[in-house]
PDB file of C-alpha atoms in Angstrom:
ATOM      1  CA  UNK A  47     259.750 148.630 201.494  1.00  0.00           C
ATOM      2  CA  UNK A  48     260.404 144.892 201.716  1.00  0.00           C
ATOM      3  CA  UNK A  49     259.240 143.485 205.438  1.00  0.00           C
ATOM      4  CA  UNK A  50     259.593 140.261 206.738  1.00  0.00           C
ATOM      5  CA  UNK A  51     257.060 139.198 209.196  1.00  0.00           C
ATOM      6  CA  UNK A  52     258.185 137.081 212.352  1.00  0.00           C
ATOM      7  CA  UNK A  53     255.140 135.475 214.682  1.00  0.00           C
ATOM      8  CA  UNK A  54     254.481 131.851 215.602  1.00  0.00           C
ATOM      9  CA  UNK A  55     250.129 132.880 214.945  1.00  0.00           C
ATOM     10  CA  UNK A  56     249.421 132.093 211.876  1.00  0.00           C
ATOM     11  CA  UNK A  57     246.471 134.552 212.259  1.00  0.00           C
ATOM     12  CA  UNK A  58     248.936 137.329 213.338  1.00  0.00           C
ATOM     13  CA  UNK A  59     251.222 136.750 210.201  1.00  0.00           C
ATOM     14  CA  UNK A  60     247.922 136.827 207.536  1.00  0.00           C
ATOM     15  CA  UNK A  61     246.489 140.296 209.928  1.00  0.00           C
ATOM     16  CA  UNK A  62     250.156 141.515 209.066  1.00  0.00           C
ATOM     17  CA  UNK A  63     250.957 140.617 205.886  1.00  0.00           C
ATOM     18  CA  UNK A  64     246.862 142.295 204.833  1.00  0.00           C
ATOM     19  CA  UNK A  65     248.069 145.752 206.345  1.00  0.00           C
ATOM     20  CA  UNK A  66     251.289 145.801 204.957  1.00  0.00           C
ATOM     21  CA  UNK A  67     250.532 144.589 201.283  1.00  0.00           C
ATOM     22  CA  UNK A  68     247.348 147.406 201.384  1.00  0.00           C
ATOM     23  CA  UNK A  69     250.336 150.222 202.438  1.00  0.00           C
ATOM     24  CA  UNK A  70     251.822 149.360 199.095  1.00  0.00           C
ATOM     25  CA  UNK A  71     254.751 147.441 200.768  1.00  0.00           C
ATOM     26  CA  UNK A  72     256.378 144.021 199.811  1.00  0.00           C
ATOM     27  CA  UNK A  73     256.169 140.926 202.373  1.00  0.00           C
ATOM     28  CA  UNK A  74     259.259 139.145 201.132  1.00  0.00           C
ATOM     29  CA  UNK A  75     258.891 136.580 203.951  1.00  0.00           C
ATOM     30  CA  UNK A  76     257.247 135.233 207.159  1.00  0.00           C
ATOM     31  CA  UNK A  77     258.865 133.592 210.127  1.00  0.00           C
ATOM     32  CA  UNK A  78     257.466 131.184 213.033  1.00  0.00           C
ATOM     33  CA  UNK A  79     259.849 132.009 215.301  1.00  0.00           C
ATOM     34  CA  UNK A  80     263.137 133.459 216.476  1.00  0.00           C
ATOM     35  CA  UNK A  81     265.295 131.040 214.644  1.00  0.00           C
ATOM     36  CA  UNK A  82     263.305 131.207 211.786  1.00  0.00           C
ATOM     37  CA  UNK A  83     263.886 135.268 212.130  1.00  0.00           C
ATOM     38  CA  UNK A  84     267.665 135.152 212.121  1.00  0.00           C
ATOM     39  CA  UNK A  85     267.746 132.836 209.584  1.00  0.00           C
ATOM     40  CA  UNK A  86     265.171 134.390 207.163  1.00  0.00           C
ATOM     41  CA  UNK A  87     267.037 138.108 207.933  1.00  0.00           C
ATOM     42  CA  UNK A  88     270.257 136.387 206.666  1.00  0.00           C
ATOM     43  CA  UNK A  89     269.119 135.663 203.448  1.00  0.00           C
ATOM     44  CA  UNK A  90     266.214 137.973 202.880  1.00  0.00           C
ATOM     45  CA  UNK A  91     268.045 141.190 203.745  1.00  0.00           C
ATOM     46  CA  UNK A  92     264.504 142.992 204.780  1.00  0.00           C
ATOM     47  CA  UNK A  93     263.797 146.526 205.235  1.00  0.00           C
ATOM     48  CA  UNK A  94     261.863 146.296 207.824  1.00  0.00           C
ATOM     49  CA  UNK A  95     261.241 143.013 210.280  1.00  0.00           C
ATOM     50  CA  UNK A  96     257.659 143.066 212.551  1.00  0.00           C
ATOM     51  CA  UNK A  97     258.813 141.092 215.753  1.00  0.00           C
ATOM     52  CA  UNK A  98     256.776 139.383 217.806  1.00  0.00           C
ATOM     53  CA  UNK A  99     257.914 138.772 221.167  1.00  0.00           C
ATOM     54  CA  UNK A 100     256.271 135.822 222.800  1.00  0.00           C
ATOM     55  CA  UNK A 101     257.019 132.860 220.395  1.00  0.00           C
ATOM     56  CA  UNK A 102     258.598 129.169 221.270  1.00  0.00           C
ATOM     57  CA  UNK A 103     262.451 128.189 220.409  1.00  0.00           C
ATOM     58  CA  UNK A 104     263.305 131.753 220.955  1.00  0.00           C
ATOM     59  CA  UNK A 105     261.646 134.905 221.638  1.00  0.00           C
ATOM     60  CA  UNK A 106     261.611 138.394 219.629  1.00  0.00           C
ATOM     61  CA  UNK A 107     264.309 140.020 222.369  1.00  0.00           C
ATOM     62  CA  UNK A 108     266.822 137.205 221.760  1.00  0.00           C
ATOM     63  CA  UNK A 109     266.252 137.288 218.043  1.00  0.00           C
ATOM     64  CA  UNK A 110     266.578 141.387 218.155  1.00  0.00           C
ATOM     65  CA  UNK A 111     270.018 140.833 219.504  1.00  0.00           C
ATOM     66  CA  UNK A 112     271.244 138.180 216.974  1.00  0.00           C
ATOM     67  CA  UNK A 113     270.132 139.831 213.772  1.00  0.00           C
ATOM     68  CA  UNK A 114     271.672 143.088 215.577  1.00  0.00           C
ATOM     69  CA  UNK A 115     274.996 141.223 215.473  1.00  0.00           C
ATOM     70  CA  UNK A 116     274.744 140.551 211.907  1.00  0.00           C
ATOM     71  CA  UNK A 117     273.099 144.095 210.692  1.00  0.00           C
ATOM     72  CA  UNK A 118     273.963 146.761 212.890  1.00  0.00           C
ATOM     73  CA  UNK A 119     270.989 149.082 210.451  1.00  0.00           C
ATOM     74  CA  UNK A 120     268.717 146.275 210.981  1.00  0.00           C
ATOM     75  CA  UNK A 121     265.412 147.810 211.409  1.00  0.00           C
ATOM     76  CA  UNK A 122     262.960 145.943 214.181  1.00  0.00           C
ATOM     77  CA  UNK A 123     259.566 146.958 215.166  1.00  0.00           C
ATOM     78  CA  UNK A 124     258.121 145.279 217.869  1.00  0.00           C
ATOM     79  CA  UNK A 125     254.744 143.772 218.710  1.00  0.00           C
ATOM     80  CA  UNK A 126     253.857 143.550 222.367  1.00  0.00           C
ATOM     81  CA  UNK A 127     250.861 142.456 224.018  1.00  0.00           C
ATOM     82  CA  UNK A 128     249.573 145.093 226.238  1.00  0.00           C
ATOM     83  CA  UNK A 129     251.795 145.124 229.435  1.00  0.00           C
ATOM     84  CA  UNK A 130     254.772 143.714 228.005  1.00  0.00           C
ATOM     85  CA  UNK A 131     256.330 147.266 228.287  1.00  0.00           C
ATOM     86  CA  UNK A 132     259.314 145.721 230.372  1.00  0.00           C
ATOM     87  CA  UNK A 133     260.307 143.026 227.142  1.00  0.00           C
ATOM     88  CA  UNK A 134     260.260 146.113 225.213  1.00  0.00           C
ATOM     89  CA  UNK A 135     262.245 148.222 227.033  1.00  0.00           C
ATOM     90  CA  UNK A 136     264.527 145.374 226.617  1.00  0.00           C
ATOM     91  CA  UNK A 137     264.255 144.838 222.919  1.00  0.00           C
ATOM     92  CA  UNK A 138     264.666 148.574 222.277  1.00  0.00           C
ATOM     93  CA  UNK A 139     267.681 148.243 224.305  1.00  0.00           C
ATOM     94  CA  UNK A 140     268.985 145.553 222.270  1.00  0.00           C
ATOM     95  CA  UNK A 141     268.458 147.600 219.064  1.00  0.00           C
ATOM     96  CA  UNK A 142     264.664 147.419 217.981  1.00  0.00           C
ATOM     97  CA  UNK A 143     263.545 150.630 216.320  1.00  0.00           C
ATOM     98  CA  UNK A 144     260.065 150.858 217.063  1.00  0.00           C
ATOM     99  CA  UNK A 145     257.129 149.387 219.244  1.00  0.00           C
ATOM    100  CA  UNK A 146     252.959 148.631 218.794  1.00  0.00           C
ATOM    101  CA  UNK A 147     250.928 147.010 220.940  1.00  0.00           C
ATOM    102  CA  UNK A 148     248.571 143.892 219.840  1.00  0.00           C
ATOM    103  CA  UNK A 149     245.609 144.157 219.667  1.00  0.00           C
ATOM    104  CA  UNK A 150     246.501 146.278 216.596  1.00  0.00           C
ATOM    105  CA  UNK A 151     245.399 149.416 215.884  1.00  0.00           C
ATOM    106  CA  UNK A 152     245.419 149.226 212.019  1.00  0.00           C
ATOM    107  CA  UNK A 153     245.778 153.269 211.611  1.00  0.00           C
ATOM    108  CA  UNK A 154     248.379 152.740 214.378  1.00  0.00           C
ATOM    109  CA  UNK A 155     250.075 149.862 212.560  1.00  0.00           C
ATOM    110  CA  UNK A 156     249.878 152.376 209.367  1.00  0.00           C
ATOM    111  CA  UNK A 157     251.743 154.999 211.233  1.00  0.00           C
ATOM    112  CA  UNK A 158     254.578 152.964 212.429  1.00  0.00           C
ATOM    113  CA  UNK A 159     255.091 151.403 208.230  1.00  0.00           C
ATOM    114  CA  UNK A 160     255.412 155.078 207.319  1.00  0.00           C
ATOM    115  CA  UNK A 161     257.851 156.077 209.881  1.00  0.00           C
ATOM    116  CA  UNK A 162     260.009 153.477 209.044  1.00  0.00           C
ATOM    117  CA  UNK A 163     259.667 153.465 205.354  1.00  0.00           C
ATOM    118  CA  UNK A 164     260.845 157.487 206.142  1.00  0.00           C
ATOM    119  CA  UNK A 165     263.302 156.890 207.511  1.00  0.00           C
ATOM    120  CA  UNK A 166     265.165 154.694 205.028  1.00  0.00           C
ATOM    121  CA  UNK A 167     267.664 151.928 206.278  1.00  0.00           C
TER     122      UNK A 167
ATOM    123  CA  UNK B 200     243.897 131.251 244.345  1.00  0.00           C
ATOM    124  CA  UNK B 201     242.459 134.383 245.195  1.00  0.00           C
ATOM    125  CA  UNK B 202     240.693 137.025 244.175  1.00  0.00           C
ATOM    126  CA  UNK B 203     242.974 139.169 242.751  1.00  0.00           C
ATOM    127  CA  UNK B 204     244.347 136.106 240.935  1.00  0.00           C
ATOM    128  CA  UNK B 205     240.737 135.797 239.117  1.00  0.00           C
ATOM    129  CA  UNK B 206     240.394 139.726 238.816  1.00  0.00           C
ATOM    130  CA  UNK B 207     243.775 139.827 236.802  1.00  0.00           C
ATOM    131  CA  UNK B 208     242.019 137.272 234.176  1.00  0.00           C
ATOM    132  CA  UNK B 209     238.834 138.810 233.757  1.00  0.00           C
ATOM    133  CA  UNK B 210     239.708 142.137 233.595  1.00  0.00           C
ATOM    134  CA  UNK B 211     242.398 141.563 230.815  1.00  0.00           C
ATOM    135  CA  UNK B 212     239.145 139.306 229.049  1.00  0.00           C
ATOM    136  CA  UNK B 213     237.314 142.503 229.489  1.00  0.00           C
ATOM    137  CA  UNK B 214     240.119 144.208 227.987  1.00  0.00           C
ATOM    138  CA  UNK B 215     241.110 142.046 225.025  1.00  0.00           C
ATOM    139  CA  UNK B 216     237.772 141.481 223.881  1.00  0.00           C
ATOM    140  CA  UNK B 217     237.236 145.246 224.506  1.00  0.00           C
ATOM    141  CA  UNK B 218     239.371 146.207 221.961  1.00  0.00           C
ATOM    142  CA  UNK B 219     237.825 143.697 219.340  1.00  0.00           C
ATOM    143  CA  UNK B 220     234.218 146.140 220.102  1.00  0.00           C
ATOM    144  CA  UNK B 221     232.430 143.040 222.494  1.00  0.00           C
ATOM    145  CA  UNK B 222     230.936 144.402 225.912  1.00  0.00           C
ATOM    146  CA  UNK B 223     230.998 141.724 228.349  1.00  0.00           C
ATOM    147  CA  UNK B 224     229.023 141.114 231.273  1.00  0.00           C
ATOM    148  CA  UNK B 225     230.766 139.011 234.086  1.00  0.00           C
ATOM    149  CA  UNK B 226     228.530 136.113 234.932  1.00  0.00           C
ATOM    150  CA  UNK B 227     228.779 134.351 239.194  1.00  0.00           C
ATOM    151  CA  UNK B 228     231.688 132.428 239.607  1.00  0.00           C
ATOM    152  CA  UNK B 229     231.275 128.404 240.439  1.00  0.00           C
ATOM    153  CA  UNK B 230     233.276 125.920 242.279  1.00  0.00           C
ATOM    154  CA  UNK B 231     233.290 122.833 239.361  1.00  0.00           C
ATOM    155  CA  UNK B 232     235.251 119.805 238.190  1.00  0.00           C
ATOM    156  CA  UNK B 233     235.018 119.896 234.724  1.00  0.00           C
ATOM    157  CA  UNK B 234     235.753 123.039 232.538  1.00  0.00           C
ATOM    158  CA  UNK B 235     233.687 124.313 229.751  1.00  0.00           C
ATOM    159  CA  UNK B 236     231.153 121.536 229.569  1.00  0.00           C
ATOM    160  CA  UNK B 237     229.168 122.206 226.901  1.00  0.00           C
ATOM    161  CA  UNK B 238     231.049 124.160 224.949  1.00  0.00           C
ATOM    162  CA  UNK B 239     232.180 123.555 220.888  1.00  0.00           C
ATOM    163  CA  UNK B 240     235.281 125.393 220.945  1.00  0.00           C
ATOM    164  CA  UNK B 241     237.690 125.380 224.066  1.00  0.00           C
ATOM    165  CA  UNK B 242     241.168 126.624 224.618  1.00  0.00           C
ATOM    166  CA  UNK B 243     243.511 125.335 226.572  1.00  0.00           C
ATOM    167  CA  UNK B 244     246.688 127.186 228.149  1.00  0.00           C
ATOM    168  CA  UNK B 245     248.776 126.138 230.732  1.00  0.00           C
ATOM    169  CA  UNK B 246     250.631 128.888 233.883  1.00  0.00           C
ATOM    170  CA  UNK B 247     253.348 128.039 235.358  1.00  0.00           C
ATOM    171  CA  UNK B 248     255.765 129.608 238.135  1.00  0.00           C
ATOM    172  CA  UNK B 249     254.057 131.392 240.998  1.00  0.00           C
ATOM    173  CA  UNK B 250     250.600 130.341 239.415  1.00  0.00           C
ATOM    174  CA  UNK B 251     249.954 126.841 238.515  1.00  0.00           C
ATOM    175  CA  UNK B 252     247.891 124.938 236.430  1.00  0.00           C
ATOM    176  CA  UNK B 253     245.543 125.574 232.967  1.00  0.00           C
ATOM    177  CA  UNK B 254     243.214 128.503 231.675  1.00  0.00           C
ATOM    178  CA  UNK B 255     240.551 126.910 229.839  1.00  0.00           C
ATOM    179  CA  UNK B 256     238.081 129.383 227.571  1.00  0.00           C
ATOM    180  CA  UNK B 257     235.008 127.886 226.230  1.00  0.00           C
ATOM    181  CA  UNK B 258     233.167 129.237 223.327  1.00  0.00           C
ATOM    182  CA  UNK B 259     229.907 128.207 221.319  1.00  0.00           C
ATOM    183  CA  UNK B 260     230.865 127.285 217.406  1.00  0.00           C
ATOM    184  CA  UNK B 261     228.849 130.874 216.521  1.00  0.00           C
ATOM    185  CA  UNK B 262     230.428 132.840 219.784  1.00  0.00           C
ATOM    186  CA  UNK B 263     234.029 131.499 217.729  1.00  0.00           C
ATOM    187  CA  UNK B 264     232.762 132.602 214.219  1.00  0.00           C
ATOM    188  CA  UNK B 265     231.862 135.944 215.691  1.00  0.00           C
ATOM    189  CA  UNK B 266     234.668 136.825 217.178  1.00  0.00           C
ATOM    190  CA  UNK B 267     236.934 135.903 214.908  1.00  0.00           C
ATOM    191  CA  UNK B 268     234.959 138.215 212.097  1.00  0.00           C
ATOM    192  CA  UNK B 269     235.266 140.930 214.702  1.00  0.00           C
ATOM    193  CA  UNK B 270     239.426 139.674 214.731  1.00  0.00           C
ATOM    194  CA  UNK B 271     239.606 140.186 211.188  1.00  0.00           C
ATOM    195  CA  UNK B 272     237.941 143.144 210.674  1.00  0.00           C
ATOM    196  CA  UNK B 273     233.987 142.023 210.185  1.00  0.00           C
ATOM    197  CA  UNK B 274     234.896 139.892 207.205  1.00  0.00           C
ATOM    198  CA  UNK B 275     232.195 137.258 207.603  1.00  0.00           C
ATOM    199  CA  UNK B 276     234.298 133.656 208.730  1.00  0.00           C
ATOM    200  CA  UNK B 277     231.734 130.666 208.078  1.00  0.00           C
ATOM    201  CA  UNK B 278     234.360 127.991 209.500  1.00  0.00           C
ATOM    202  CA  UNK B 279     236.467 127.302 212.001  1.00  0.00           C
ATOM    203  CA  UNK B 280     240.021 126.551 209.768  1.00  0.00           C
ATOM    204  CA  UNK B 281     243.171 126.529 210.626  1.00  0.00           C
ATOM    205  CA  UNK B 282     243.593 130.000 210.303  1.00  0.00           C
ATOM    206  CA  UNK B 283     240.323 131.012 212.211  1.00  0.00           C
ATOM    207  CA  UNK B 284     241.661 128.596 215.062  1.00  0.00           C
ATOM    208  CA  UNK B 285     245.234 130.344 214.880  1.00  0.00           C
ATOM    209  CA  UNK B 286     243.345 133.387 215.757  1.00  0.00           C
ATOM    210  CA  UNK B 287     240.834 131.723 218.602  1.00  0.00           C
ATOM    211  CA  UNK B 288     244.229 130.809 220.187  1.00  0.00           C
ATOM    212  CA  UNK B 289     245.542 134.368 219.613  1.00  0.00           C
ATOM    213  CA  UNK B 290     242.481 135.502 221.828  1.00  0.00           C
ATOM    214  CA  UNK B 291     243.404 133.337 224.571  1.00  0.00           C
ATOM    215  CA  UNK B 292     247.242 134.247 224.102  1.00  0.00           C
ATOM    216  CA  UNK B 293     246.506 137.629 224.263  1.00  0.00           C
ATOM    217  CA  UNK B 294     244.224 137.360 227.379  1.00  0.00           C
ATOM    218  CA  UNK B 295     246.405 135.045 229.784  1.00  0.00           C
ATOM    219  CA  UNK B 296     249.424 136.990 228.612  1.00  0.00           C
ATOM    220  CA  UNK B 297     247.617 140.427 229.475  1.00  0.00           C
ATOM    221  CA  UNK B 298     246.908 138.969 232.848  1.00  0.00           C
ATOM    222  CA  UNK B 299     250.463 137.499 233.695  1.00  0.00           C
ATOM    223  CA  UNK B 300     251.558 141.060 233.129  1.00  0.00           C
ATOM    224  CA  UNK B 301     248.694 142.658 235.459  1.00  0.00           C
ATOM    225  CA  UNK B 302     250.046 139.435 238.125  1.00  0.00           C
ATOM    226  CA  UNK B 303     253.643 140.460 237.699  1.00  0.00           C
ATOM    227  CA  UNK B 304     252.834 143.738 238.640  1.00  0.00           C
ATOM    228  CA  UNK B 305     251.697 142.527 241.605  1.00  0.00           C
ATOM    229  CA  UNK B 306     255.201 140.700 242.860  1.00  0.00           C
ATOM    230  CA  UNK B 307     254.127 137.606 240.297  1.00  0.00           C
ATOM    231  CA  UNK B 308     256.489 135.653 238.286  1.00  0.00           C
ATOM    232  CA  UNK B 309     254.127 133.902 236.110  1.00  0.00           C
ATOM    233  CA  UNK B 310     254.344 132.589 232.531  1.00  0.00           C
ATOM    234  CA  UNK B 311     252.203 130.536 230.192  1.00  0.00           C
ATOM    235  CA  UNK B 312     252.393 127.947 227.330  1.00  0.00           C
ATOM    236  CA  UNK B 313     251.420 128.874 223.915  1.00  0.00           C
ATOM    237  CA  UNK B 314     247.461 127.644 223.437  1.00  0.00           C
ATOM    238  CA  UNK B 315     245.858 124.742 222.062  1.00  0.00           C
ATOM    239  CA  UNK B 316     242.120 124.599 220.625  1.00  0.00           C
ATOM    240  CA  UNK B 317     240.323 121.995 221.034  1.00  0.00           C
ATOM    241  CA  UNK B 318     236.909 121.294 218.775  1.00  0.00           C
ATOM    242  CA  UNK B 319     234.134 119.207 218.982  1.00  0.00           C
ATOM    243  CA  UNK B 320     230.674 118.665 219.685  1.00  0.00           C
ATOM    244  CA  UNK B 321     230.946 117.275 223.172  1.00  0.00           C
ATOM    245  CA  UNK B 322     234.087 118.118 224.667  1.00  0.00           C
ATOM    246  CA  UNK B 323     234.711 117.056 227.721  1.00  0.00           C
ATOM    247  CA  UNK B 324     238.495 117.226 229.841  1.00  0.00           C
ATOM    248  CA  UNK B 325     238.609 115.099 232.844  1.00  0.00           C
ATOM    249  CA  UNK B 326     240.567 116.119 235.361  1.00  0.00           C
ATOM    250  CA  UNK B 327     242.140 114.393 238.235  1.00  0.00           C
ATOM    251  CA  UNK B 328     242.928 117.414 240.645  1.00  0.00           C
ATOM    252  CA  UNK B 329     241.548 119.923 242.594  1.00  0.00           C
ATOM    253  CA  UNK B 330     238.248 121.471 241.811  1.00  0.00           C
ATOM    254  CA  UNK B 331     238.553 124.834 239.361  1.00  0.00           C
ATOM    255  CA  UNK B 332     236.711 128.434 239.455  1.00  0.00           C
ATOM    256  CA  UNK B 333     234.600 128.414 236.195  1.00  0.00           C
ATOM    257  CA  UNK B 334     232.715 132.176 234.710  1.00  0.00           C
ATOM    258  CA  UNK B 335     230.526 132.648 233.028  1.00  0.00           C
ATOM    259  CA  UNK B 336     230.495 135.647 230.564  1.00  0.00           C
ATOM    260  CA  UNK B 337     228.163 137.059 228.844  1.00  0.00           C
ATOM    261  CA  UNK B 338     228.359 139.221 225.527  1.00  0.00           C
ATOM    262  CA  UNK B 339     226.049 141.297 223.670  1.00  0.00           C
ATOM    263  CA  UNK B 340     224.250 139.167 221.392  1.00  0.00           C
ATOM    264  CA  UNK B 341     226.261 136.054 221.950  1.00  0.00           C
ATOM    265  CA  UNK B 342     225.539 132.887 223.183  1.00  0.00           C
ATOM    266  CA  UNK B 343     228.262 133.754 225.658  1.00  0.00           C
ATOM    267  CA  UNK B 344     231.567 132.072 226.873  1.00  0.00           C
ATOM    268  CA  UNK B 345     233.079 130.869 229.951  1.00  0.00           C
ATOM    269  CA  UNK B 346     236.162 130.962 231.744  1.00  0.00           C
ATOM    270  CA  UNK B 347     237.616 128.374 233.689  1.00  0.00           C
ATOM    271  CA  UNK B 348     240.795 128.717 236.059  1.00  0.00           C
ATOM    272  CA  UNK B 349     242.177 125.924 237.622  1.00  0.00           C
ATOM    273  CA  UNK B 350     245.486 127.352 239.598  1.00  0.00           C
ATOM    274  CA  UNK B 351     246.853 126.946 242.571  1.00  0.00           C
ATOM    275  CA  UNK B 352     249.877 128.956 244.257  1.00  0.00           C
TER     276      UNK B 352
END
């Protein structure tokens, strides 16, 4: 499965890219932000984007929507900080597939790669 | 500033560093000018809306090294790079924006600025307004940190 990882934490985006590389997957890119996101999906084409939703310029929800407009199959998975169930609810909404919470649960994490490599685009 | 103000930050502290396996001990709150005095590695992040002003969290240059291992899995971190600061801030991210949510539960709009770290051997941020709660916390075999609110609303 090729992902592309989207947080502005440098930390968060090495964490990710760790987890997903020892699954057997493919990081074909990171982005810093929501910009970066949309612009990264366009020409990346991912299977899978991890979303963070806090970030500066513009946050996971809005970039949800805008790579939404451009790939309807888009798949999204969210990563909340605990408590940011409301921002979810709003990026599932707007056409995420899945959500984790941060801190991450690594077997957690796992889980979520495997439904969505499952599930195919 | 009131008490459940403070309770919303230290019990998502508890929380956070919880789930990275530290048991903390909450230290008795002080009335203070300057935050984190003392202190090798501070963050810095800023509320706004209903809530006003900075969250500072102070940290020893080992208390940082630890916790970042503990971040990463216990891979053993002997500096403080760019990537072990990204994940310092993280911490402090993940704290602030654990207690905006608890706040907002509460009837709070509150939000926060993404952190900055700050490093050195004698840090010291002067501050021209009001005086700021600062706690100290203890963790199991840590030097131990503090936290430092200065908000008003």
């Amino acid at each position: 499965m090729k992902v592309l990882i989207v947080d502005d934490a440098s930390f968060m985006r090495m964490m990710l890219r760790k987890m997903i590389e020892s699954e057997g997957h493919f990081v074909a890119g990171e982005a810093v932000d929501g910009n970066d996101a949309v612009a990264k999906y366009s020409q990346l084409r991912p299977d899978l984007v991890t979303m963070d939703i806090s970030m500066p310029n513009k946050n996971g929800i809005e970039a949800v929507q805008e790579i939404r407009a451009i790939d309807k199959a888009a798949k999204i998975l969210m990563i909340s900080a605990i408590g940011q169930e409301p921002m979810v609810k709003a990026a599932i909404l707007g056409g995420a597939y899945d959500f984790i919470m941060k801190p991450l649960d690594e077997e957690l994490f796992k889980k979520a790669l495997d439904r969505a490599a499952r599930d195919g685009r | 500033m009131n008490a459940q103000h403070v309770n919303a930050f230290l019990e998502a502290a508890s929380h956070i560093l919880g789930m990275y396996r530290f048991t903390l001990t909450i230290g008795k709150p002080a009335v203070r000018q300057t935050p984190c005095t003392g202190f090798e590695v501070l963050t810095v992040i800023g509320v706004s809306g209903q809530l006003r002003g900075q969250v500072y969290l102070g940290y020893t240059k080992e208390d940082a090294l630890c916790i970042v291992s503990n971040m990463m899995g216990g891979v053993v971190v002997a500096d403080l790079d760019s990537m072990a600061q990204s994940a310092i801030a993280e911490i402090g991210n993940m704290i602030c924006g654990t207690a905006t949510i608890q706040l907002s539960q509460h009837g709070m709009a509150v939000d926060i600025t993404p952190p900055a770290v700050i490093m050195g051997n004698s840090v010291e941020v002067a501050r021209s307004e009001k005086s700021l709660i600062a706690i100290p916390i203890q963790m199991e075999g840590l030097d131990g940190m503090e936290l430092c609110l200065a908000l008003e609303g």
